[in-house]
CSV table of C-alpha atoms in Angstrom, one decimal:
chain,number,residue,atom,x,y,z
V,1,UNK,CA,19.8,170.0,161.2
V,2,UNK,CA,17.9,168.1,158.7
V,3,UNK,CA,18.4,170.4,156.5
V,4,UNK,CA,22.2,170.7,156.3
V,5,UNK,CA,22.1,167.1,156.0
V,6,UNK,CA,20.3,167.5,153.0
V,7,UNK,CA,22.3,170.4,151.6
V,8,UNK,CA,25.2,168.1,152.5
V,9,UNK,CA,23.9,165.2,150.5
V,10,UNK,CA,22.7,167.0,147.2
V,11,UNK,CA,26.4,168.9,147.3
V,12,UNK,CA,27.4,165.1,147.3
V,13,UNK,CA,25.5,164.0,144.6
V,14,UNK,CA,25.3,166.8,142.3
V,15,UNK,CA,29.1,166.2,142.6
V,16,UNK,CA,29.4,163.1,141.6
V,17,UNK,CA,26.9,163.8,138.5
V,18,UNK,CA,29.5,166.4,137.6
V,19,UNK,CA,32.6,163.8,137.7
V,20,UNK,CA,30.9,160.9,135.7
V,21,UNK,CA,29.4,162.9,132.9
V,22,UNK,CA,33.1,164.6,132.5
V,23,UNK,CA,34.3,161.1,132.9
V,24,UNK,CA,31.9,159.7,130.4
V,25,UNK,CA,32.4,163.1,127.8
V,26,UNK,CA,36.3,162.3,128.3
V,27,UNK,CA,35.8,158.8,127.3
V,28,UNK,CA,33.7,159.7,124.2
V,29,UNK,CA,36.6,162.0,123.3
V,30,UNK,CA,38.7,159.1,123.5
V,31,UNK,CA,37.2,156.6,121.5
V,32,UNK,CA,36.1,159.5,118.8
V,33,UNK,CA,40.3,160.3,118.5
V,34,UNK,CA,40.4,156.1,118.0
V,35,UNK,CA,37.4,155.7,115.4
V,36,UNK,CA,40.1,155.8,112.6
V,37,UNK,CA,42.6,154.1,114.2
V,38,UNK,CA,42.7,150.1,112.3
V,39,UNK,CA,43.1,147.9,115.6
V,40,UNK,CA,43.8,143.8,114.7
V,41,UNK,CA,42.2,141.1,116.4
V,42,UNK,CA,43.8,138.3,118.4
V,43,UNK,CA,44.3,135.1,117.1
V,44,UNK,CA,46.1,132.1,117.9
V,45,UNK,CA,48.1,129.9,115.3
V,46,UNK,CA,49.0,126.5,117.0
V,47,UNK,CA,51.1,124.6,115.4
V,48,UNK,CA,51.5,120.6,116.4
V,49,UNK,CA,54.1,118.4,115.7
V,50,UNK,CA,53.6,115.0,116.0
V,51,UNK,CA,54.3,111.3,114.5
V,52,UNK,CA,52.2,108.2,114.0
V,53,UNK,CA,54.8,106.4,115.5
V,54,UNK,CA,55.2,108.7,118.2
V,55,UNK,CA,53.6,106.4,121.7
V,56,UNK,CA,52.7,110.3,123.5
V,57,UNK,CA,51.6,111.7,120.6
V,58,UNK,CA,47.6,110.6,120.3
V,59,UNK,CA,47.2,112.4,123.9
V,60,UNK,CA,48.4,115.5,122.1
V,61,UNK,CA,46.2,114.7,118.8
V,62,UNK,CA,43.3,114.4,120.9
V,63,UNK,CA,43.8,117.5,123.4
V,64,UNK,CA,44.2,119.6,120.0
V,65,UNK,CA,41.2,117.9,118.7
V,66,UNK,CA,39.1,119.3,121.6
V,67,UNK,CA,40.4,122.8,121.0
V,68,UNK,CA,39.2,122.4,116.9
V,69,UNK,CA,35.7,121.3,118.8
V,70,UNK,CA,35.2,124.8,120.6
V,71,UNK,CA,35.0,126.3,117.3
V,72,UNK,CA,37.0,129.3,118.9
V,73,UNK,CA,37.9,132.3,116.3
V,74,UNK,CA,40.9,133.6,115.4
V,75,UNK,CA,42.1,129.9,116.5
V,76,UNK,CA,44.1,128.0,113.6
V,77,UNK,CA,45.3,124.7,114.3
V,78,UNK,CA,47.9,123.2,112.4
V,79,UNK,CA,49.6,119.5,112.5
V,80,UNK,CA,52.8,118.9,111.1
V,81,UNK,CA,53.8,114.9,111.3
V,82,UNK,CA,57.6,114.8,111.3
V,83,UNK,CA,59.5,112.0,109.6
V,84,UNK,CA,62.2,111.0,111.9
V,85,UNK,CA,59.6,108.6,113.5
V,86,UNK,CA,59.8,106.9,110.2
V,87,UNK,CA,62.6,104.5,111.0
V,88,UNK,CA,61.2,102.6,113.8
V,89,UNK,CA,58.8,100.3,111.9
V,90,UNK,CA,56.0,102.6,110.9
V,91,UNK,CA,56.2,105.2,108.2
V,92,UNK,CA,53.5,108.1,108.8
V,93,UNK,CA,51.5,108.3,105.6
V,94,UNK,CA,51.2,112.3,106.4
V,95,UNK,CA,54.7,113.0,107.5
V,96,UNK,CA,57.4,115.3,105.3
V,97,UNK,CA,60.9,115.9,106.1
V,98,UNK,CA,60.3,119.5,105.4
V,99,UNK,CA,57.9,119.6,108.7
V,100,UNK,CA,61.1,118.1,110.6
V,101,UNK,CA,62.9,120.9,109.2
V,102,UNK,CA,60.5,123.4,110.1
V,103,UNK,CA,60.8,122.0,113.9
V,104,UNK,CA,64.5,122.2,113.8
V,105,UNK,CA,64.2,125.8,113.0
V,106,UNK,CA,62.0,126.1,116.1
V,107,UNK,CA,64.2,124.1,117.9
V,108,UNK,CA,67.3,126.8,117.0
V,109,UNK,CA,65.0,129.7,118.3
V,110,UNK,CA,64.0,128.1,121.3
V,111,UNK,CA,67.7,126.9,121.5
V,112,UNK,CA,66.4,123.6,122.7
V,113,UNK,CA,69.3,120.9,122.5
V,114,UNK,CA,67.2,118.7,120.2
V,115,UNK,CA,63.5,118.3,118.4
V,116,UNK,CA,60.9,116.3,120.2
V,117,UNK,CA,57.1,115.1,119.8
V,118,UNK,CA,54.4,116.3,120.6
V,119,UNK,CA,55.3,119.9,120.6
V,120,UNK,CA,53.0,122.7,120.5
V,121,UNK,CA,54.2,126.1,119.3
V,122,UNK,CA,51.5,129.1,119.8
V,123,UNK,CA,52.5,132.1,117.0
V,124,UNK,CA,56.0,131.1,116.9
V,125,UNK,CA,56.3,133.3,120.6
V,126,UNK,CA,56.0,130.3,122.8
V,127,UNK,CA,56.7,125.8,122.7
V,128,UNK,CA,55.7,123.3,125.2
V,129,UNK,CA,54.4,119.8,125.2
V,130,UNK,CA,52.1,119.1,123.1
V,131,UNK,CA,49.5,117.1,125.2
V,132,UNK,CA,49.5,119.9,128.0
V,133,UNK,CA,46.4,121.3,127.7
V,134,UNK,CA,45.5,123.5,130.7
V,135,UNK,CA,49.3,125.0,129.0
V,136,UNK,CA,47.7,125.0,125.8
V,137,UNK,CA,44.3,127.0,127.2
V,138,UNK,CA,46.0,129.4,128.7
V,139,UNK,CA,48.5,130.7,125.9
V,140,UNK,CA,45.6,130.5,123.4
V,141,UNK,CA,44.1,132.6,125.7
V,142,UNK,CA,46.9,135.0,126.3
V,143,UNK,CA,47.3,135.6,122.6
V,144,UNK,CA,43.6,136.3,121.5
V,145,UNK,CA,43.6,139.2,124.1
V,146,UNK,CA,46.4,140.8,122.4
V,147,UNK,CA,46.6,142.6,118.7
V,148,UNK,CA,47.7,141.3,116.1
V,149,UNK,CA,51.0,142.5,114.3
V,150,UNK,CA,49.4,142.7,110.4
V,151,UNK,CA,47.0,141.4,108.6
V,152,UNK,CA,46.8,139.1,106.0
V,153,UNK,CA,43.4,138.4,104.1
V,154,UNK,CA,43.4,135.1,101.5
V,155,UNK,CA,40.5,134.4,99.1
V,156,UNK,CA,40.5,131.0,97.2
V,157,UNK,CA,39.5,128.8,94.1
V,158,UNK,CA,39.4,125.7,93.1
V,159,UNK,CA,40.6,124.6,90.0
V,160,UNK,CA,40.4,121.3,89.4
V,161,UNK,CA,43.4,118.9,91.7
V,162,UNK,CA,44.7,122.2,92.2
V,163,UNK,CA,43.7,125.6,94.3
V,164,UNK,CA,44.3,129.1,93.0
V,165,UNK,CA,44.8,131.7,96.5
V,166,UNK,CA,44.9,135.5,96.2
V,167,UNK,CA,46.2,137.1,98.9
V,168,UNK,CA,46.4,140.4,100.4
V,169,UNK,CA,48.9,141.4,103.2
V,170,UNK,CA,49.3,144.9,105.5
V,171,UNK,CA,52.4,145.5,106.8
V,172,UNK,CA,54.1,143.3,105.5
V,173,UNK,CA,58.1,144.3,105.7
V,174,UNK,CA,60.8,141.9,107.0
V,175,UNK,CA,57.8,139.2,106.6
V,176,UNK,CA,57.3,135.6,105.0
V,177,UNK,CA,53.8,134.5,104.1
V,178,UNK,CA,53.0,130.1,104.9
V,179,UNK,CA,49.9,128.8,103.1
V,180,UNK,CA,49.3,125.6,104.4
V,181,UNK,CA,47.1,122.9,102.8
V,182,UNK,CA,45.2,121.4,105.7
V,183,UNK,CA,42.9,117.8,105.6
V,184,UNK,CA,40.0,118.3,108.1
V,185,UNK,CA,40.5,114.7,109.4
V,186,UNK,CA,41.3,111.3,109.1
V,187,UNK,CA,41.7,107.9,110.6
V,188,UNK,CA,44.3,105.8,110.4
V,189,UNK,CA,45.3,102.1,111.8
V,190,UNK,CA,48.7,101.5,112.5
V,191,UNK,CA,50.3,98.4,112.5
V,192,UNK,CA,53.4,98.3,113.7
V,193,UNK,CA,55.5,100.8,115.9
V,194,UNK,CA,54.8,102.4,119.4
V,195,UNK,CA,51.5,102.7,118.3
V,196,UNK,CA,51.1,99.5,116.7
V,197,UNK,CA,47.1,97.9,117.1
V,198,UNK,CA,45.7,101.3,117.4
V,199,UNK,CA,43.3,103.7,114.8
V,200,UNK,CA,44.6,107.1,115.7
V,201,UNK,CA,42.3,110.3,114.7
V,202,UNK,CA,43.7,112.9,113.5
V,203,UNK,CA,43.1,116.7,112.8
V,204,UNK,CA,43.7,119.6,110.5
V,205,UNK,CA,46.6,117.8,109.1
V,206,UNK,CA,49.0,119.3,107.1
V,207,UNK,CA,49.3,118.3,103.8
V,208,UNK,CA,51.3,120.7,101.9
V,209,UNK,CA,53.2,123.7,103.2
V,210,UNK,CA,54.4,126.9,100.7
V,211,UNK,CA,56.4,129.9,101.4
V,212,UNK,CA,56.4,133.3,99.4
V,213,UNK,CA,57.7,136.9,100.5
V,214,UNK,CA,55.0,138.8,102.0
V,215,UNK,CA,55.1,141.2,99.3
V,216,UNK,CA,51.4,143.1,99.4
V,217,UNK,CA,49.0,141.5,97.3
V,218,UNK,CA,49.3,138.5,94.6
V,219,UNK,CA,48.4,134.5,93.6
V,220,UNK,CA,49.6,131.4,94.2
V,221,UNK,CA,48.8,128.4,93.2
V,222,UNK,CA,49.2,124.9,95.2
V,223,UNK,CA,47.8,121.7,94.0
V,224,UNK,CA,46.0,119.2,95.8
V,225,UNK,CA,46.7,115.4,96.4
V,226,UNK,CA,44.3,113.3,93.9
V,227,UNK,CA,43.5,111.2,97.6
V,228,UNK,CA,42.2,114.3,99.0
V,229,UNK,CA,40.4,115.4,96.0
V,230,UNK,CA,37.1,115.1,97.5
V,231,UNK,CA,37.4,115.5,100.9
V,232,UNK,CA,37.0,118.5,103.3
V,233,UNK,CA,40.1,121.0,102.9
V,234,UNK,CA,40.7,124.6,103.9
V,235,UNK,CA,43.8,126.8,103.3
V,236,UNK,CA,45.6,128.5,106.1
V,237,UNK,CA,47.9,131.5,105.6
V,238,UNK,CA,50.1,133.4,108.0
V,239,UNK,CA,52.8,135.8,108.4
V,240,UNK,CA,55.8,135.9,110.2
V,241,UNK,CA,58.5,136.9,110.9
V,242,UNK,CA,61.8,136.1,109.2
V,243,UNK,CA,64.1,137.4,111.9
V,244,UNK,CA,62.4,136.2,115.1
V,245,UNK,CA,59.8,133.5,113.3
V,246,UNK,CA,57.0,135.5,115.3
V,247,UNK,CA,53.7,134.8,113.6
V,248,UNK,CA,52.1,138.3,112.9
V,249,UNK,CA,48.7,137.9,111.2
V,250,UNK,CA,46.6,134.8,109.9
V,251,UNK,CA,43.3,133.8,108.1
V,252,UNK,CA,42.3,130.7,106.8
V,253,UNK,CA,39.6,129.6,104.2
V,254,UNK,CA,37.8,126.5,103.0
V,255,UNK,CA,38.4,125.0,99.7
């Protein structure tokens, strides 16, 4: 009887040798037929808008703030301050009506009845409040599991108040190319508004924004602000879409 038990339990085994070496020799077939295959990497771009005059808006500053902390790749964090704040008794030193714009045209593709601030928007695909963070986690997260559309790849050089960029996009049809001009940091007291008596900090703020066709390969030039001269900048470039405003591919370099 012992016996057949043991006949019993090597049939077993030597069966299930058989099954996970053809599993594991299928698999390796698998990822050989995929060696050539160029897969992208997730990424996140999250774009804030926001106002210094804006009362809910330094709880959106600061929960985008902590995200810049983790140091996550594939993460780029961009902070637009909108100018329609302007006009109740503090003017945001940072804040361009071309950003406004920019969140209207999100507004139109979210078909939201109007703008509002703090807004998030995670690769064009997705908007919510700004200061919602656990929101904010998740989507990142959401997006850096998934692979990117294209590939853009910038390389830069300073010249003087100015900064040369050479770019280089993949698939890159149907597509517009941003580069933004982003200041590290900065702290600011306001004093007067909704936010009147406070120093706000802020992050990777926006300080010029320029659109191109995504046309392959090429230069731009964008100058820099002589009052952020010597202070750390990086560039930020991403694709998107022009027909859904999808962002397809980013990368980002310091200056």
């Amino acid at each position: 009887m012992k016996k057949i038990y043991l006949s019993i339990a090597f049939i077993t085994l030597a069966a299930v040798i058989f099954i996970t070496v053809g599993f594991m020799t299928e698999n390796k077939t698998e990822v050989a037929k995929m060696e050539n295959v160029p897969l992208g990497k997730g990424f996140a771009v999250v774009e804030l808008f926001t106002s210094e005059g804006c009362s809910s808006c330094p709880s959106a500053d600061e929960t985008v703030a902590r995200l810049l902390n983790k140091n996550l790749d594939n993460v780029y964090i961009l902070a637009y301050h909108v100018d329609y704040w302007n006009r109740l008794g503090w003017k945001d030193p940072f804040s361009k009506a071309e950003y406004s714009q920019r969140q209207s045209q999100y507004a139109s593709k979210f078909n939201l009845s109007s703008v509002y601030t703090p807004q998030v928007v995670v690769n064009g695909l997705s908007e919510f409040v700004g200061s919602d963070e656990a929101k904010l986690n998740e989507v990142i997260k959401t997006n850096l599991n998934k692979q990117s559309a294209n590939s853009v790849t910038i390389s830069t050089q300073r010249i003087n108040n100015s900064v040369k960029v050479h770019y280089e996009v993949k698939g890159s049809e149907g597509t517009i190319l941003n580069f933004a001009l982003v200041q590290a940091e900065a702290n600011i007291s306001v004093k007067r508004g909704e936010n009147g008596g406070r120093t706000l900090h802020q992050v990777n703020i926006v300080r010029a924004l320029k659109t191109i066709d995504a046309d392959g390969k090429g230069d731009i030039m964008m100058d820099v602000p002589n009052e952020i001269n010597n202070v750390p900048l990086q560039i930020i470039a991403f694709t998107q879409s022009k027909k859904s405003f999808q962002i397809l591919g980013a990368d980002k370099k310091s200056i």
